[in-house]
Amino acid sequence: MKISAAIITGIYCLSLFLACKGNEEKPTSTNMTTLSGLDPRLFEGEIDGLRTGLFILNNEDGMEVCITNYGARLVSWMVPDKNGVMDDVVLGFSSLDAYLQAHEVYHGATIGRYANRIANGKFTLDDKEYILNQNNGTNSLHGGPGGFHSKVWEVLSFSDTEIKMHLLSPAGDEGFPGNLDVTLTYALNEAGELSILFEATTDAKTVVNLTHHSFFNLAGEGSGTINDHLLFIEADSYNPVNEDLIPTGIEPVENTPFDFREMRPIGSLLDTHHEQFEKAGGYDHNFVLNRFNRDRINWVAEVRDPKSGRSMKVFTNEPGLQFYGGNFLDGSDKGKSGKPYKKRTAFCLETQHFPNSPNNENFPSVVLYPGQMYKSACIYKFGGE
């Protein structure tokens, strides 16, 4: 398995962050007809006085990516199968209203300020305790109820292949310290890669952990189980969790159902009576990636759908990868195709720092200081067998 030339070009210095400036004209959504069948007009609205829209990226291979600035989220991604048939591989909805009414609020969203869970909704920096808004029992999950997934992002620039967005999270937002200034770039290239690139600065010491939260089904959204998808994760260790899904440490994957170092079906060991499945309802765990260097983008995972022939590789400069197997999808949401999103009909691979890192000094640090630049990269690359 080789990393593409597009990745190698930027691998040592994260040059992808600065590669494209985009269209400097005033950005607007488009009224063009989408390959996915989405109507851009249904994403035009106003939330808290800020305008929303749908933005469409294309490459020469016929891929189409639709993005909305509500939650800076990926709405659809049209990808060819082994016979050239296009399908939308991302779960989501056909209008802004549907996103606002959805039971699952994280579909395709940008997650911040802190991806995953912070135990008991609090942490300490420089002997000062910060109390966060709780939205997952006593935990703060994905930045709290008013996290980045619920914000309207400012569109800085927009072209056929790239969109750049901005968000200023004020000091005290959901309880986090410091004014956090975030820029996000989605870019689709000719190699079938969608890069999702974050930069952030702060004016006060804070904690930051940003990620992308698309729910994927490589057979097409609404197409049934993903347990027959094949998965590889380059990780010798993972974080087991307690009943509140808070990591209890780091343990080896060897001789456990969490060993994906050789590609195998996602559901092949789900019937195993393992205490972690009882606590999490299946796979909902952070994997400790073997290769981690903040200044280097590495290939860390791959998923294949044997039926469609589609494959997706994941690249990142993060130390962790949250693998979620769709355990809590319950059919209450109906997606773009009109089909209900049922249990384990999608998976997430979220590049990140470890859950609850602000409360665990043995985990890689998530502290950002004034004068530093936070940089995080997630790249999804589609191909065929």
XYZ file of C-alpha atoms in Angstrom:
385
model
C 0.000 0.000 0.000
C 1.534 3.310 -1.093
C 0.880 6.847 -0.013
C -0.066 8.914 -3.026
C 2.276 11.413 -4.589
C -0.062 14.198 -3.490
C 0.500 13.237 0.138
C 4.246 12.736 -0.217
C 4.627 16.221 -1.647
C 3.425 17.826 1.568
C 4.272 15.196 4.113
C 7.191 16.795 5.927
C 6.016 20.381 6.360
C 2.229 20.205 6.116
C 2.452 22.409 3.061
C -1.128 21.484 2.264
C -2.156 24.083 4.850
C -0.794 26.861 2.659
C -1.087 25.329 -0.797
C -4.186 27.074 -2.045
C -5.527 30.569 -1.444
C -8.835 29.945 -3.233
C -11.135 32.382 -4.938
C -10.822 35.815 -3.317
C -14.235 37.000 -4.576
C -17.076 37.309 -2.100
C -18.176 33.709 -1.470
C -21.701 32.578 -2.203
C -23.422 29.221 -2.448
C -24.324 27.963 -5.887
C -27.617 27.304 -7.647
C -26.152 24.657 -9.925
C -27.731 21.211 -10.150
C -25.885 18.733 -7.968
C -24.907 15.206 -8.930
C -26.205 14.067 -5.550
C -29.637 15.581 -6.262
C -29.347 18.125 -3.468
C -31.096 21.458 -3.998
C -28.756 24.249 -2.790
C -31.753 26.508 -2.174
C -32.834 24.240 0.691
C -29.634 25.117 2.553
C -30.095 28.855 2.293
C -31.198 30.271 5.610
C -30.247 32.381 8.581
C -29.170 31.302 12.067
C -28.387 33.910 14.714
C -28.245 36.537 11.970
C -25.703 34.584 9.890
C -26.404 33.239 6.409
C -26.058 29.578 5.472
C -25.609 27.911 2.087
C -24.451 24.847 0.186
C -21.050 24.837 -1.541
C -20.086 22.318 -4.230
C -16.606 21.002 -5.021
C -15.743 18.872 -8.062
C -12.736 17.109 -9.538
C -12.012 15.893 -13.075
C -12.800 12.286 -12.130
C -16.450 13.212 -11.575
C -16.407 13.257 -7.787
C -18.672 15.812 -6.153
C -18.479 17.065 -2.568
C -21.224 19.232 -1.037
C -20.492 21.270 2.077
C -22.595 23.620 4.186
C -21.216 26.331 6.439
C -23.730 25.327 9.116
C -21.424 23.307 11.339
C -18.807 23.424 8.548
C -20.119 20.020 7.619
C -19.770 17.579 4.749
C -23.257 16.935 3.368
C -22.523 14.513 0.511
C -19.670 12.895 -1.386
C -20.400 11.234 -4.715
C -17.850 8.476 -5.424
C -17.735 5.918 -8.289
C -17.837 2.191 -7.570
C -15.839 -0.477 -9.432
C -18.214 -0.149 -12.412
C -18.174 3.630 -12.447
C -21.589 3.972 -10.796
C -21.769 7.028 -8.539
C -23.149 6.840 -5.000
C -23.247 9.187 -2.046
C -21.052 7.606 0.657
C -21.787 10.122 3.455
C -24.860 10.046 5.684
C -26.727 13.336 5.900
C -29.841 15.285 5.019
C -31.270 17.181 2.072
C -31.986 20.515 3.779
C -30.857 22.843 6.526
C -34.126 22.268 8.370
C -33.523 18.517 8.395
C -30.114 19.030 10.021
C -31.657 21.312 12.633
C -34.311 18.700 13.454
C -32.074 15.599 13.325
C -31.750 13.246 16.262
C -28.033 12.736 15.493
C -26.542 16.237 15.528
C -22.984 15.453 14.403
C -23.536 14.197 10.837
C -20.586 15.418 8.757
C -19.786 18.192 11.228
C -16.649 19.931 12.375
C -16.122 19.154 16.060
C -14.636 21.579 18.602
C -13.415 22.933 20.800
C -12.715 19.467 22.097
C -13.529 16.335 20.120
C -14.757 13.376 22.162
C -15.291 13.427 25.927
C -13.921 15.384 28.865
C -14.793 13.585 32.093
C -17.161 15.330 34.501
C -17.117 18.388 32.239
C -14.054 19.955 33.861
C -10.279 20.241 33.679
C -7.506 22.255 35.320
C -4.930 24.565 33.733
C -2.320 26.364 35.868
C -4.197 25.418 39.039
C -7.444 26.956 37.765
C -10.430 24.674 37.269
C -12.612 25.243 34.204
C -16.209 24.014 34.281
C -17.651 23.028 30.901
C -21.220 22.582 29.725
C -22.224 18.944 30.091
C -24.162 17.154 27.359
C -23.273 13.458 27.763
C -24.290 12.501 31.258
C -21.751 14.370 33.377
C -19.294 14.615 30.469
C -18.645 17.371 27.973
C -18.935 15.718 24.548
C -17.649 17.209 21.277
C -17.271 20.706 22.688
C -20.596 20.792 24.526
C -24.159 21.409 23.334
C -23.116 24.647 21.629
C -19.983 23.212 20.046
C -18.613 24.018 16.601
C -21.141 21.633 15.004
C -23.897 24.131 15.857
C -22.162 27.291 14.591
C -22.503 29.094 11.277
C -18.991 29.496 9.895
C -17.873 32.497 7.850
C -16.894 31.544 4.293
C -13.612 33.263 3.457
C -13.162 31.885 -0.058
C -14.754 29.361 -2.384
C -13.694 27.789 -5.692
C -14.514 24.630 -7.666
C -12.041 22.595 -5.612
C -11.688 24.380 -2.264
C -13.607 26.168 0.445
C -12.024 28.031 3.366
C -14.061 28.921 6.456
C -13.462 30.816 9.683
C -14.846 30.755 13.214
C -13.959 32.838 16.268
C -14.814 31.009 19.468
C -14.854 33.642 22.247
C -13.316 33.161 25.670
C -15.775 31.293 27.870
C -17.465 29.571 24.912
C -18.971 26.402 26.451
C -16.630 27.060 29.400
C -13.282 26.962 27.541
C -10.663 29.675 28.152
C -9.123 31.942 25.528
C -10.391 33.453 22.300
C -9.802 30.668 19.764
C -9.445 31.756 16.134
C -10.002 28.823 13.742
C -9.571 28.473 9.984
C -10.779 25.339 8.203
C -10.025 24.359 4.605
C -11.730 21.603 2.624
C -9.910 20.799 -0.639
C -10.756 18.128 -3.230
C -7.970 17.086 -5.603
C -7.642 14.885 -8.690
C -6.277 11.937 -6.693
C -9.653 11.434 -5.005
C -8.460 13.049 -1.779
C -10.528 15.357 0.376
C -8.235 17.180 2.779
C -9.715 18.700 5.919
C -7.185 21.069 7.410
C -7.449 23.056 10.655
C -5.381 25.993 11.901
C -6.044 27.759 15.194
C -4.520 30.358 17.488
C -5.414 31.570 20.965
C -4.781 34.644 23.102
C -4.764 32.637 26.349
C -3.622 29.159 27.346
C -6.337 26.671 26.444
C -7.010 23.104 25.260
C -7.877 22.258 21.642
C -8.822 19.031 19.868
C -10.577 19.439 16.508
C -11.870 16.693 14.233
C -14.255 15.816 11.411
C -17.319 13.658 12.095
C -18.685 12.187 8.860
C -20.640 8.943 9.024
C -19.568 6.781 6.053
C -21.087 3.828 4.229
C -18.976 2.891 1.208
C -21.885 1.047 -0.388
C -23.888 4.283 -0.305
C -25.782 6.086 2.454
C -28.826 4.158 3.581
C -27.461 0.926 2.074
C -27.541 -1.230 5.190
C -24.886 -2.683 7.465
C -21.230 -1.695 7.410
C -20.226 -4.816 9.354
C -19.149 -6.469 6.084
C -16.764 -3.585 5.304
C -13.106 -4.530 5.748
C -11.068 -2.385 8.136
C -7.363 -1.840 8.786
C -5.993 0.414 11.545
C -2.260 0.752 12.113
C -2.403 0.714 15.896
C -0.799 -1.658 18.386
C -2.756 -0.137 21.270
C -6.120 1.408 22.098
C -7.890 3.171 24.963
C -10.291 0.917 26.879
C -13.131 2.870 28.491
C -15.312 2.809 31.575
C -19.118 2.864 31.619
C -19.065 6.614 30.819
C -16.831 5.965 27.777
C -13.873 7.703 29.447
C -10.467 6.090 28.757
C -8.983 4.109 31.627
C -5.491 3.821 30.121
C -3.698 2.294 27.150
C -3.728 -1.425 26.395
C -2.427 -3.608 23.519
C -4.866 -4.705 20.832
C -3.214 -8.103 20.465
C -5.548 -11.016 21.188
C -8.562 -8.677 21.440
C -11.408 -7.738 19.044
C -9.625 -4.378 18.671
C -6.792 -5.792 16.586
C -7.259 -4.421 13.061
C -3.587 -4.594 12.103
C -4.622 -7.074 9.436
C -7.681 -6.105 7.390
C -10.827 -7.951 8.430
C -14.610 -7.407 8.434
C -15.761 -4.857 11.004
C -18.390 -7.227 12.354
C -16.270 -10.373 12.418
C -15.705 -10.284 16.203
C -18.693 -8.235 17.367
C -20.317 -11.358 18.803
C -17.320 -11.819 21.100
C -18.263 -11.445 24.757
C -15.861 -8.657 25.587
C -16.402 -6.230 28.458
C -15.560 -3.269 26.223
C -18.457 -4.126 23.901
C -20.770 -4.238 26.896
C -19.619 -0.793 28.055
C -19.570 0.929 24.656
C -22.269 -1.015 22.794
C -19.684 -2.098 20.210
C -16.796 -0.150 18.720
C -16.529 3.406 20.040
C -12.860 3.640 21.002
C -9.738 5.669 20.358
C -6.857 3.805 18.721
C -3.295 4.839 19.622
C -1.657 5.207 16.228
C 1.782 3.692 15.710
C 3.100 6.629 13.725
C 2.665 10.075 15.196
C 4.573 13.230 14.367
C 2.800 16.594 14.534
C 4.746 17.743 11.453
C 4.144 14.637 9.356
C 1.006 13.279 7.695
C 0.816 9.481 7.865
C -1.429 6.831 6.373
C -3.170 5.255 9.393
C -6.266 3.349 8.273
C -8.161 1.892 5.326
C -11.719 0.664 4.759
C -12.935 -1.422 1.826
C -16.407 -2.424 0.706
C -16.116 -5.756 -1.149
C -19.464 -5.300 -2.938
C -18.936 -1.862 -4.464
C -15.159 -2.129 -4.708
C -14.744 1.277 -3.075
C -11.883 1.830 -0.677
C -11.075 4.770 1.584
C -7.710 5.525 3.164
C -7.227 7.875 6.100
C -4.167 10.095 6.629
C -3.423 12.362 9.580
C -0.811 14.047 11.748
C -2.817 13.229 14.895
C -1.860 10.598 17.519
C -5.299 8.979 17.735
C -8.166 7.676 15.629
C -11.646 7.210 17.049
C -13.397 4.270 15.398
C -17.150 4.381 15.912
C -19.286 1.620 14.455
C -22.673 3.382 14.477
C -23.916 1.662 17.638
C -26.300 4.460 18.600
C -27.971 4.996 15.237
C -31.529 3.883 15.865
C -33.496 4.557 12.690
C -35.110 7.745 13.992
C -33.352 9.816 11.317
C -34.169 9.376 7.630
C -31.449 10.551 5.291
C -31.156 11.988 1.790
C -32.386 8.776 0.190
C -35.411 8.610 2.496
C -34.086 5.478 4.199
C -33.754 5.268 7.996
C -30.261 5.303 9.451
C -30.303 2.171 11.582
C -27.785 0.681 14.010
C -24.358 -0.020 12.484
C -25.231 1.268 9.028
C -22.333 3.730 9.119
C -18.871 4.133 10.618
C -16.771 7.111 11.692
C -12.988 7.418 11.641
C -12.187 10.609 13.536
C -8.564 11.768 13.656
C -7.867 13.300 17.057
C -5.954 13.546 20.307
C -7.117 11.111 22.958
C -10.408 11.553 24.853
C -10.109 13.256 28.251
C -6.490 14.254 27.595
C -6.760 17.468 29.682
C -7.251 15.213 32.721
C -4.578 12.646 31.856
C -0.942 13.755 31.952
C 0.147 10.464 30.362
C -1.649 11.301 27.104
C -0.185 13.603 24.411
C -0.785 17.228 25.380
C -3.709 19.201 23.945
C -2.602 22.520 25.457
C -2.281 25.463 23.055
C -0.340 28.558 24.126
C -0.543 32.122 22.818
C 1.917 32.540 19.972
C 1.585 28.894 18.867
C -0.253 27.655 15.769
C -2.445 24.579 16.110
C -2.392 22.528 12.907
C -4.389 19.357 12.348
C -4.898 17.396 9.130
C -7.392 14.706 8.172
C -7.333 13.389 4.617
C -9.780 10.854 3.208
C -8.694 9.288 -0.088
C -11.088 7.200 -2.185
C -10.059 4.584 -4.702
C -11.211 1.279 -6.142
C -9.994 -2.292 -6.155
